[in-house]
JSON list of C-alpha atoms in Angstrom, two decimals:
[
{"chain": "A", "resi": 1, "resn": "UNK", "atom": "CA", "xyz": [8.93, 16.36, 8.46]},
{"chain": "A", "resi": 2, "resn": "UNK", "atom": "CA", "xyz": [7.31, 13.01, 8.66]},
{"chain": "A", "resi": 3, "resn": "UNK", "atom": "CA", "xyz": [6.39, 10.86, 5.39]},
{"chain": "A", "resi": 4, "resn": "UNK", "atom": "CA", "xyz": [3.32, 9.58, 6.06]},
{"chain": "A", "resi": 5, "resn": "UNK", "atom": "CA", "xyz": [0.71, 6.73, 4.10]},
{"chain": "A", "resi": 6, "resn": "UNK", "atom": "CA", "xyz": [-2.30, 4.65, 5.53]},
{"chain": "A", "resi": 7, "resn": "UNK", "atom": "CA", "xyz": [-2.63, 0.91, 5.13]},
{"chain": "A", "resi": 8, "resn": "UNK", "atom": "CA", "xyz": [-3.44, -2.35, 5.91]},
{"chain": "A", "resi": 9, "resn": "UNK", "atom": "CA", "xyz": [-0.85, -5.55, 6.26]},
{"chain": "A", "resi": 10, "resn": "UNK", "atom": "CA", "xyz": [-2.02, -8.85, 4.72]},
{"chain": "A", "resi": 11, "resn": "UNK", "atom": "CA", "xyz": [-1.54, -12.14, 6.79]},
{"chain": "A", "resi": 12, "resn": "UNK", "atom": "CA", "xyz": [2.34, -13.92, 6.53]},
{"chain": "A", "resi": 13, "resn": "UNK", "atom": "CA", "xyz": [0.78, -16.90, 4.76]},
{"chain": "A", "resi": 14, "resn": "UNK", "atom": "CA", "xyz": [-0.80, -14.47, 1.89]},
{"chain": "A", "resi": 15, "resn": "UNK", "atom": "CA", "xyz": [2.49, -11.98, 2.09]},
{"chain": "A", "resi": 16, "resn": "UNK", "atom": "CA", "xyz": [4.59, -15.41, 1.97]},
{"chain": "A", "resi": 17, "resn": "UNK", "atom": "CA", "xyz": [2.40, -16.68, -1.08]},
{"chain": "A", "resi": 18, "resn": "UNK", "atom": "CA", "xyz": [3.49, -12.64, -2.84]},
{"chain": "A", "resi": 19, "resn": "UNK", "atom": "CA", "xyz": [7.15, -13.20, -1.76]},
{"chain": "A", "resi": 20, "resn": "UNK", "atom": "CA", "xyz": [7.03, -16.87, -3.99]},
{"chain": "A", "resi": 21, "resn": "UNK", "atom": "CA", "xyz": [6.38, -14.44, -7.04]},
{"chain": "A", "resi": 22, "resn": "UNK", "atom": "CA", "xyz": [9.13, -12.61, -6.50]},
{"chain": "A", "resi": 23, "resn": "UNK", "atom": "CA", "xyz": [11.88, -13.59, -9.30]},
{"chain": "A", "resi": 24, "resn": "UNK", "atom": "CA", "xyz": [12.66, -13.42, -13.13]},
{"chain": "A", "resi": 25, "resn": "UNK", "atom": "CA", "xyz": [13.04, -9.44, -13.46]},
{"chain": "A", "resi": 26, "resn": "UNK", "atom": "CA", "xyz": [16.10, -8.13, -13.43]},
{"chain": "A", "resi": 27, "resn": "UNK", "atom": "CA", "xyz": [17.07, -5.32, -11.88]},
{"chain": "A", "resi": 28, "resn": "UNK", "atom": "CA", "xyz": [13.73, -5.15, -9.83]},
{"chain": "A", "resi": 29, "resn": "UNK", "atom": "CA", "xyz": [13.48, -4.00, -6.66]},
{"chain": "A", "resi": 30, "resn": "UNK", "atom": "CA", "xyz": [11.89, -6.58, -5.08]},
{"chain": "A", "resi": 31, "resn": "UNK", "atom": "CA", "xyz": [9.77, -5.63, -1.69]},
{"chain": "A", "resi": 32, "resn": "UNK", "atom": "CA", "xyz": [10.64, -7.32, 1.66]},
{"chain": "A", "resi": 33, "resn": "UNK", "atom": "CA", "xyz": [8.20, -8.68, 3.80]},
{"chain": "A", "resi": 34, "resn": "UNK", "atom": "CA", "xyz": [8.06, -5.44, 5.90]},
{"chain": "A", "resi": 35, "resn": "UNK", "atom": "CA", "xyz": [7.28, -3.33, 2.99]},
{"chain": "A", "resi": 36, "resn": "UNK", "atom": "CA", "xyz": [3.83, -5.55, 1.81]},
{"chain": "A", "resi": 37, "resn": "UNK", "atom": "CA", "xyz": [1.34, -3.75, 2.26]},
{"chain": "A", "resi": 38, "resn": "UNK", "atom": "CA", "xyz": [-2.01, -2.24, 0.62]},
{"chain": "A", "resi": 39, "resn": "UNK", "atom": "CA", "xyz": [-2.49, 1.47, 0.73]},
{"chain": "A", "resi": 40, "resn": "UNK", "atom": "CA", "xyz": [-5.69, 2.92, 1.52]},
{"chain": "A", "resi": 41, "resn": "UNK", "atom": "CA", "xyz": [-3.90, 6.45, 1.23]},
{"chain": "A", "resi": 42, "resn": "UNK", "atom": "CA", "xyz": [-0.87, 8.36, 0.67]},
{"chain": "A", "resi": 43, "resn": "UNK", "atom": "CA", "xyz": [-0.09, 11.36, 2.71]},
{"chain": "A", "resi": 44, "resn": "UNK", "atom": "CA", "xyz": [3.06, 12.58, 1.82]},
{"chain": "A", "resi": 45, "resn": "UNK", "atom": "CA", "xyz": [5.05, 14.78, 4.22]},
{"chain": "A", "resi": 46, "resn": "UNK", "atom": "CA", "xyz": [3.36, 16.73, 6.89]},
{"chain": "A", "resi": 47, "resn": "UNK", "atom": "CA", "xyz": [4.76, 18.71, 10.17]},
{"chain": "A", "resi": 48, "resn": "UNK", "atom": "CA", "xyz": [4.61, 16.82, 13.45]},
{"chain": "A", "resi": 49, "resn": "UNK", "atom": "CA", "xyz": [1.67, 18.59, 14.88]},
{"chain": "A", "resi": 50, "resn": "UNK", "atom": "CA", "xyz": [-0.09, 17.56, 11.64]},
{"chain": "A", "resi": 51, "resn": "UNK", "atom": "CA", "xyz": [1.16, 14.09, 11.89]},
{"chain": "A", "resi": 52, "resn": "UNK", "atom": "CA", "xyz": [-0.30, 13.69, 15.53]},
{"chain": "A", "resi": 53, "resn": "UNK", "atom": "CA", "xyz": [-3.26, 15.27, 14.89]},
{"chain": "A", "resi": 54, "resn": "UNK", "atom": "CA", "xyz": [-3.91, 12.62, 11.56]},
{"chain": "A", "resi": 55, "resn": "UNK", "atom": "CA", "xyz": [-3.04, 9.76, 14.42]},
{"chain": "A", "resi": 56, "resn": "UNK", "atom": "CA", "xyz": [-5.76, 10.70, 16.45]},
{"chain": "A", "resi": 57, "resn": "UNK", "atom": "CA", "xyz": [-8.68, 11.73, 13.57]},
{"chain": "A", "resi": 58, "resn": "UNK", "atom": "CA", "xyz": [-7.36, 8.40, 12.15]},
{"chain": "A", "resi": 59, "resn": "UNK", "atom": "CA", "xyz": [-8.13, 6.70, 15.77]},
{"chain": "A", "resi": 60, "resn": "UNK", "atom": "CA", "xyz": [-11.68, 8.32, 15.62]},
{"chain": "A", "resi": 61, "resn": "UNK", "atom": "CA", "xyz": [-12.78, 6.09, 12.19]},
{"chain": "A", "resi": 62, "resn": "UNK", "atom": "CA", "xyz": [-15.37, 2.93, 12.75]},
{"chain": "A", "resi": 63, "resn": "UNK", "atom": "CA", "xyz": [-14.41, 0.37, 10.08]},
{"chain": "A", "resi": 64, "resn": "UNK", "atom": "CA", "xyz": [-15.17, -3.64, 10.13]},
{"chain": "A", "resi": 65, "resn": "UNK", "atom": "CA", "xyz": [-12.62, -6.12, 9.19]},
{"chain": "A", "resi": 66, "resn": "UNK", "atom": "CA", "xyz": [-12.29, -6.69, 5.75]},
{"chain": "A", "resi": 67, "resn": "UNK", "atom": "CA", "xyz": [-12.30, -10.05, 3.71]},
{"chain": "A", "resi": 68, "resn": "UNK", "atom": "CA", "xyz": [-10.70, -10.12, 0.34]},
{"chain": "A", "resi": 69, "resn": "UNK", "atom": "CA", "xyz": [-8.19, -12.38, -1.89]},
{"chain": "A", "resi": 70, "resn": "UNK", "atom": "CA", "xyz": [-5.57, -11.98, -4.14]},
{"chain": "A", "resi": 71, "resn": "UNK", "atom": "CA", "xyz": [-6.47, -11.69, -7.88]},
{"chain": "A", "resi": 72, "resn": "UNK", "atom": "CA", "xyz": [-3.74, -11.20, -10.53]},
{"chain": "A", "resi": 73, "resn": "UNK", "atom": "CA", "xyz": [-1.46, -9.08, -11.33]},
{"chain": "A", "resi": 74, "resn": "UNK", "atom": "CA", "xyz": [-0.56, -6.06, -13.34]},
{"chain": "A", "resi": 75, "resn": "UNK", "atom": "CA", "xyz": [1.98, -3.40, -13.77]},
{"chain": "A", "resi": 76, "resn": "UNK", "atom": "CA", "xyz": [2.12, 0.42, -13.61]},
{"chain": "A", "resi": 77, "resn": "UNK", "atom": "CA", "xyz": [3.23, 2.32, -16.39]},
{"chain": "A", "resi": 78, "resn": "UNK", "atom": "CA", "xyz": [4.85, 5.63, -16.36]},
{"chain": "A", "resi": 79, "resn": "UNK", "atom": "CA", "xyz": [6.05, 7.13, -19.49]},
{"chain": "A", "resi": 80, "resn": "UNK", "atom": "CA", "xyz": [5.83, 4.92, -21.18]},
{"chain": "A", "resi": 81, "resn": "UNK", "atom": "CA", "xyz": [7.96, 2.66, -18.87]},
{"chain": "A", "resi": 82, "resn": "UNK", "atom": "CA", "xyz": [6.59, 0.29, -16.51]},
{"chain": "A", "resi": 83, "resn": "UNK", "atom": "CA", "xyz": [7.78, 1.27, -12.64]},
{"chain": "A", "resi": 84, "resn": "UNK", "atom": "CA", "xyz": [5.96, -1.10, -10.75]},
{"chain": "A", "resi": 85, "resn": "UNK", "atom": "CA", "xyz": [5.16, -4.60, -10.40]},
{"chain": "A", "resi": 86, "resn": "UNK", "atom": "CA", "xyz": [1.80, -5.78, -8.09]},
{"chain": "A", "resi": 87, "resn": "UNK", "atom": "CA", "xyz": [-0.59, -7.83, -7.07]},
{"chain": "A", "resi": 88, "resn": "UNK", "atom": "CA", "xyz": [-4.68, -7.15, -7.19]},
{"chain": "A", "resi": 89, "resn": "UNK", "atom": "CA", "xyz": [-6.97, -8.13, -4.40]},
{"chain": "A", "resi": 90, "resn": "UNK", "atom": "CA", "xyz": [-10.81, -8.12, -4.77]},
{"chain": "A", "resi": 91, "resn": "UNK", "atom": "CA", "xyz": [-13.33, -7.51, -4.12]},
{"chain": "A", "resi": 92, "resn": "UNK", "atom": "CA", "xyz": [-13.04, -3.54, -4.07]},
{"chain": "A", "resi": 93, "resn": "UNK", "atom": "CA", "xyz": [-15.68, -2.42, -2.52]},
{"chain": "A", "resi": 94, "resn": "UNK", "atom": "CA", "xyz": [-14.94, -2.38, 1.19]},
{"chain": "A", "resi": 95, "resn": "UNK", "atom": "CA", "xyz": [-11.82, -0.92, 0.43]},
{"chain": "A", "resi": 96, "resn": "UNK", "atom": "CA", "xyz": [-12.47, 1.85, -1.29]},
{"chain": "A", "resi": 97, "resn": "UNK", "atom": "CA", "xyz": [-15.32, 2.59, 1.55]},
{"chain": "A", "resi": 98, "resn": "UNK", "atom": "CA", "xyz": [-12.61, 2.51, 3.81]},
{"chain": "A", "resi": 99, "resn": "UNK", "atom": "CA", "xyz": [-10.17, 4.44, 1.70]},
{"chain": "A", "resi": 100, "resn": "UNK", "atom": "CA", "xyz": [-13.26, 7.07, 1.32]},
{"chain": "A", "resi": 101, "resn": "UNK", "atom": "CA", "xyz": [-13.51, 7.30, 5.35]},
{"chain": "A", "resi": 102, "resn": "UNK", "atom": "CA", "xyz": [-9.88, 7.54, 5.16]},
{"chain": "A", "resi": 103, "resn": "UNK", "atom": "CA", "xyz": [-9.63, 10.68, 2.65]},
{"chain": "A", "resi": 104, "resn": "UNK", "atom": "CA", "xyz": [-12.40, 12.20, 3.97]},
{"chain": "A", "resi": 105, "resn": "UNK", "atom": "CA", "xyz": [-11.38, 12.68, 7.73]},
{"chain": "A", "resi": 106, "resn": "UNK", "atom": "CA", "xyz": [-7.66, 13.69, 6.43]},
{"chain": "A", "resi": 107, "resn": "UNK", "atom": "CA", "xyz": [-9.43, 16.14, 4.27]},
{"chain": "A", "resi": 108, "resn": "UNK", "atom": "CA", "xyz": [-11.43, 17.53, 7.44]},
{"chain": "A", "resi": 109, "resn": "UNK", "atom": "CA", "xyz": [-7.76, 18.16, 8.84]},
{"chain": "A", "resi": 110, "resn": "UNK", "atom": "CA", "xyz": [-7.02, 20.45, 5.97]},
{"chain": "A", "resi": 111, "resn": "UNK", "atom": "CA", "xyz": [-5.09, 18.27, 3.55]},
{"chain": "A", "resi": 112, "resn": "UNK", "atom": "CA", "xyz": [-5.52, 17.93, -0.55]},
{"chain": "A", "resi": 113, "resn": "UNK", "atom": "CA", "xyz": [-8.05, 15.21, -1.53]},
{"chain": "A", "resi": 114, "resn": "UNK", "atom": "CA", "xyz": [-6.83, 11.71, -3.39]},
{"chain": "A", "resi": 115, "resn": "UNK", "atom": "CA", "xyz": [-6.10, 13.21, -6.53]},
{"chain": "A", "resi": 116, "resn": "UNK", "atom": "CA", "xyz": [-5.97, 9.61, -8.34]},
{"chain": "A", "resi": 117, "resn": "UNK", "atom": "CA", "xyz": [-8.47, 6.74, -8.73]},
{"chain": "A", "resi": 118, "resn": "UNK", "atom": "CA", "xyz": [-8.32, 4.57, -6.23]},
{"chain": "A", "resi": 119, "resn": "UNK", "atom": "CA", "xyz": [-7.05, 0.86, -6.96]},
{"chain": "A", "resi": 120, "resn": "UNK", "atom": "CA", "xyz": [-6.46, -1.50, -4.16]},
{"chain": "A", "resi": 121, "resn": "UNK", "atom": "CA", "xyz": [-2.94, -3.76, -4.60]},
{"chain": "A", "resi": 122, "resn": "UNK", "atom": "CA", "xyz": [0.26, -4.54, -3.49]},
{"chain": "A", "resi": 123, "resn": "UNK", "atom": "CA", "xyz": [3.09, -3.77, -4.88]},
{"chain": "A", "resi": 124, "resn": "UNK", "atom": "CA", "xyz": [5.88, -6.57, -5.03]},
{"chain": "A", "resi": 125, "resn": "UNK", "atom": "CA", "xyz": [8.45, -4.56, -7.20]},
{"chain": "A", "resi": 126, "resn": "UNK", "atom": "CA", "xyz": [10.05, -1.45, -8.50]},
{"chain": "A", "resi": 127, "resn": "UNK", "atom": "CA", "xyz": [11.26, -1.00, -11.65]},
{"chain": "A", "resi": 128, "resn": "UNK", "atom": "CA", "xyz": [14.66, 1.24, -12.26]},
{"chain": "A", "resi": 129, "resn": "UNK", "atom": "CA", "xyz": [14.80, 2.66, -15.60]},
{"chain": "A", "resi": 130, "resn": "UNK", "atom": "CA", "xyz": [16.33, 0.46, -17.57]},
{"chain": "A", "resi": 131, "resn": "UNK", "atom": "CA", "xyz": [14.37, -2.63, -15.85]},
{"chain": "A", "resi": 132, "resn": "UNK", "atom": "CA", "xyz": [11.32, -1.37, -16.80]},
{"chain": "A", "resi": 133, "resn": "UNK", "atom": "CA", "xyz": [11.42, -2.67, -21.08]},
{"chain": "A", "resi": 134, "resn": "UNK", "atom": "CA", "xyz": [11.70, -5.81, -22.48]},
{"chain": "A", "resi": 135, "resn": "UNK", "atom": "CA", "xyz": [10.32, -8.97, -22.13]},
{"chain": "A", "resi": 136, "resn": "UNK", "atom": "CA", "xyz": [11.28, -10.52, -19.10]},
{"chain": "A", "resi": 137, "resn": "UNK", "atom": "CA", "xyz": [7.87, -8.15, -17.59]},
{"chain": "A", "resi": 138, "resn": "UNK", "atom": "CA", "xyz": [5.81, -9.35, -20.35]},
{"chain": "A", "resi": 139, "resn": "UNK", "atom": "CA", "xyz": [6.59, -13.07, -18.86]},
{"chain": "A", "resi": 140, "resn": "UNK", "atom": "CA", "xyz": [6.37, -12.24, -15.07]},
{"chain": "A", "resi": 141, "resn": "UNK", "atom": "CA", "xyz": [3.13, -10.73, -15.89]},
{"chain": "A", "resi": 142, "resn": "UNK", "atom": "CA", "xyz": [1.62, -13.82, -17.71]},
{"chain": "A", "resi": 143, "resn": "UNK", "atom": "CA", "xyz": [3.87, -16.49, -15.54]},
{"chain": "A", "resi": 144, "resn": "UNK", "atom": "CA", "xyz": [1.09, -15.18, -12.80]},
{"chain": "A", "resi": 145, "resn": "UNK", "atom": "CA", "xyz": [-1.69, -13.72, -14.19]},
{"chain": "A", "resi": 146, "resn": "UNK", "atom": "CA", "xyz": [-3.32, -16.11, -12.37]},
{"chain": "A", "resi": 147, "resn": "UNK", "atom": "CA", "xyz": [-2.66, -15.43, -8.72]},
{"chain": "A", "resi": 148, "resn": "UNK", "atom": "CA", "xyz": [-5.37, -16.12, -6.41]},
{"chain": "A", "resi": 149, "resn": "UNK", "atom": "CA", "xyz": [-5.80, -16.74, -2.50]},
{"chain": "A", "resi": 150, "resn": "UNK", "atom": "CA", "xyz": [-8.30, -18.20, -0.57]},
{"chain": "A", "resi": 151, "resn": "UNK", "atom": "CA", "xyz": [-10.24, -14.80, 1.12]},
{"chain": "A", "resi": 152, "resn": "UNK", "atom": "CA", "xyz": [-8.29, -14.01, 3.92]},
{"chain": "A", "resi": 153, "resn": "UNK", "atom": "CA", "xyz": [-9.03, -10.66, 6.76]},
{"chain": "A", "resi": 154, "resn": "UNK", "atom": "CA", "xyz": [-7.80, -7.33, 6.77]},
{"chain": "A", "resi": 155, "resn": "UNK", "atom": "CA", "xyz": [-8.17, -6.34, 10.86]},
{"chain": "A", "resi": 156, "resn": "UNK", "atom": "CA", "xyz": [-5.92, -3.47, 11.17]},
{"chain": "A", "resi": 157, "resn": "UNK", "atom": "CA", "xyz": [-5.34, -0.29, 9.88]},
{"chain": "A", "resi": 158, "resn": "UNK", "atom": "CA", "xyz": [-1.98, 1.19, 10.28]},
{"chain": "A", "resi": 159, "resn": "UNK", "atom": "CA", "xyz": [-0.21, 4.82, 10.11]},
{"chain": "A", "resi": 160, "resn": "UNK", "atom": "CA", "xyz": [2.72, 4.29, 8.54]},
{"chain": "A", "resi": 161, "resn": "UNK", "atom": "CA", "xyz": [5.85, 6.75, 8.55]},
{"chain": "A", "resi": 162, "resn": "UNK", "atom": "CA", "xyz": [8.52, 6.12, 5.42]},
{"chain": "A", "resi": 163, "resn": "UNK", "atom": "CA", "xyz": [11.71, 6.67, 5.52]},
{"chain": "A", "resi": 164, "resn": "UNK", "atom": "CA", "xyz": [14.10, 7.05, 1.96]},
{"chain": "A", "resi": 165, "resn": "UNK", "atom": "CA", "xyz": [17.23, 5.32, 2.06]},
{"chain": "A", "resi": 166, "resn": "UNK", "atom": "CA", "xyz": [19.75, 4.14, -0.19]},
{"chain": "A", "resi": 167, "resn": "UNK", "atom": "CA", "xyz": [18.69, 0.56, -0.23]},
{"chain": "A", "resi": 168, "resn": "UNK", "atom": "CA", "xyz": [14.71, 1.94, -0.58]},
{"chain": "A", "resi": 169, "resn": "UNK", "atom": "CA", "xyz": [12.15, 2.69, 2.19]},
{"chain": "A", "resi": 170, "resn": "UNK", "atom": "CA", "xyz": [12.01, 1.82, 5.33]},
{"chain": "A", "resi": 171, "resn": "UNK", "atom": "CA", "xyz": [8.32, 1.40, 6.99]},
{"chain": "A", "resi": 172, "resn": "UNK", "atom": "CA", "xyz": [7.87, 2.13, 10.67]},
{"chain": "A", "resi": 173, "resn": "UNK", "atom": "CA", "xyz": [4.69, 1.60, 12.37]},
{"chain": "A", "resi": 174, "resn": "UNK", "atom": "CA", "xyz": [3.18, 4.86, 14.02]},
{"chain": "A", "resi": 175, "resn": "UNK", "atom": "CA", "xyz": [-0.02, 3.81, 14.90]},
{"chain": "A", "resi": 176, "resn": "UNK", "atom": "CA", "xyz": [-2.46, 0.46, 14.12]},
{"chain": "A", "resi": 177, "resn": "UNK", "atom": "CA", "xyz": [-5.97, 0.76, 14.67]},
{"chain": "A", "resi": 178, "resn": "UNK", "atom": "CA", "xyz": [-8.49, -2.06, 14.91]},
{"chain": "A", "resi": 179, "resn": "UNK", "atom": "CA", "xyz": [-11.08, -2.96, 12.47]},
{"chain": "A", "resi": 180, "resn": "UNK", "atom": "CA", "xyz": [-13.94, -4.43, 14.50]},
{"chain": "A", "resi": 181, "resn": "UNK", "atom": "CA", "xyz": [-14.91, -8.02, 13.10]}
]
């Protein structure tokens, strides 16, 4: 089985300016540069003739280059418990047209539709259990609530495959597909 999600890679001077924020939460999980990243869409585990055949429909999408900045941050909750640490980018529009296209041709190969809302970021950290209270989050999130970039291009779209390890996952490229400018 292959573990599969659809994204695009920011820049190393904007996934350099993320890795500066990454500090004063314990017990995070801090992401490595290989693992920034913005999601257009989650797959999940699919069969190899299913993976190939999402490579190719995935081949078959027209998209433009995409211009966008960073914008804040915010947390994900779950439970009660925040799990996640990330940072926003807007403006939203042109990705979540993309992440539409996206959905739509994986949906033509017979998988489930994006069941959530759709909320372009990155995320910089998970959050263990007992990492996920307290204070030390409430400061991280207002030390840089003000996170900006200059806009900055988004020209490829990649097919990523994960892979779950003890030290967290692993991202290898499967495909990268150009965005025309």
């Amino acid at each position: 089985m292959h573990r599969l999600f659809v994204a695009l890679r920011p820049p190393p001077p904007i996934r350099a300016a993320l890795a500066a924020t990454m500090d004063g939460v314990a017990q995070a999980r801090w992401q490595d540069d290989d693992q920034l990243h913005l999601t257009l869409r989650y797959i999940g585990e699919v069969d190899r003739r299913i993976a190939e055949d999402i490579a190719v429909a995935l081949g078959h999408l027209h998209g433009s280059a995409i211009e966008v900045a960073l914008s804040g941050v915010g947390a994900f909750d779950k439970k009660g418990r925040t799990d996640a640490l990330w940072a926003g980018v807007t403006p939203h529009h042109a990705l979540a047209a993309l992440h539409r296209k996206v959905d739509h041709a994986l949906v033509r190969l017979g998988l489930e539709p994006e069941g959530r809302a759709y909320l372009p970021h990155v995320t910089l950290a998970r959050l263990s259990r007992s990492a996920g209270f307290g204070s030390e989050i409430d400061l991280w999130l207002a030390a840089h609530a003000g996170l900006a970039s200059a806009p900055f291009r988004l020209e490829y779209m990649t097919l990523f495959e994960s892979h779950l390890g003890g030290e967290g996952a692993r991202y290898e490229v499967v495909e990268r597909y150009a965005l025309m400018p």
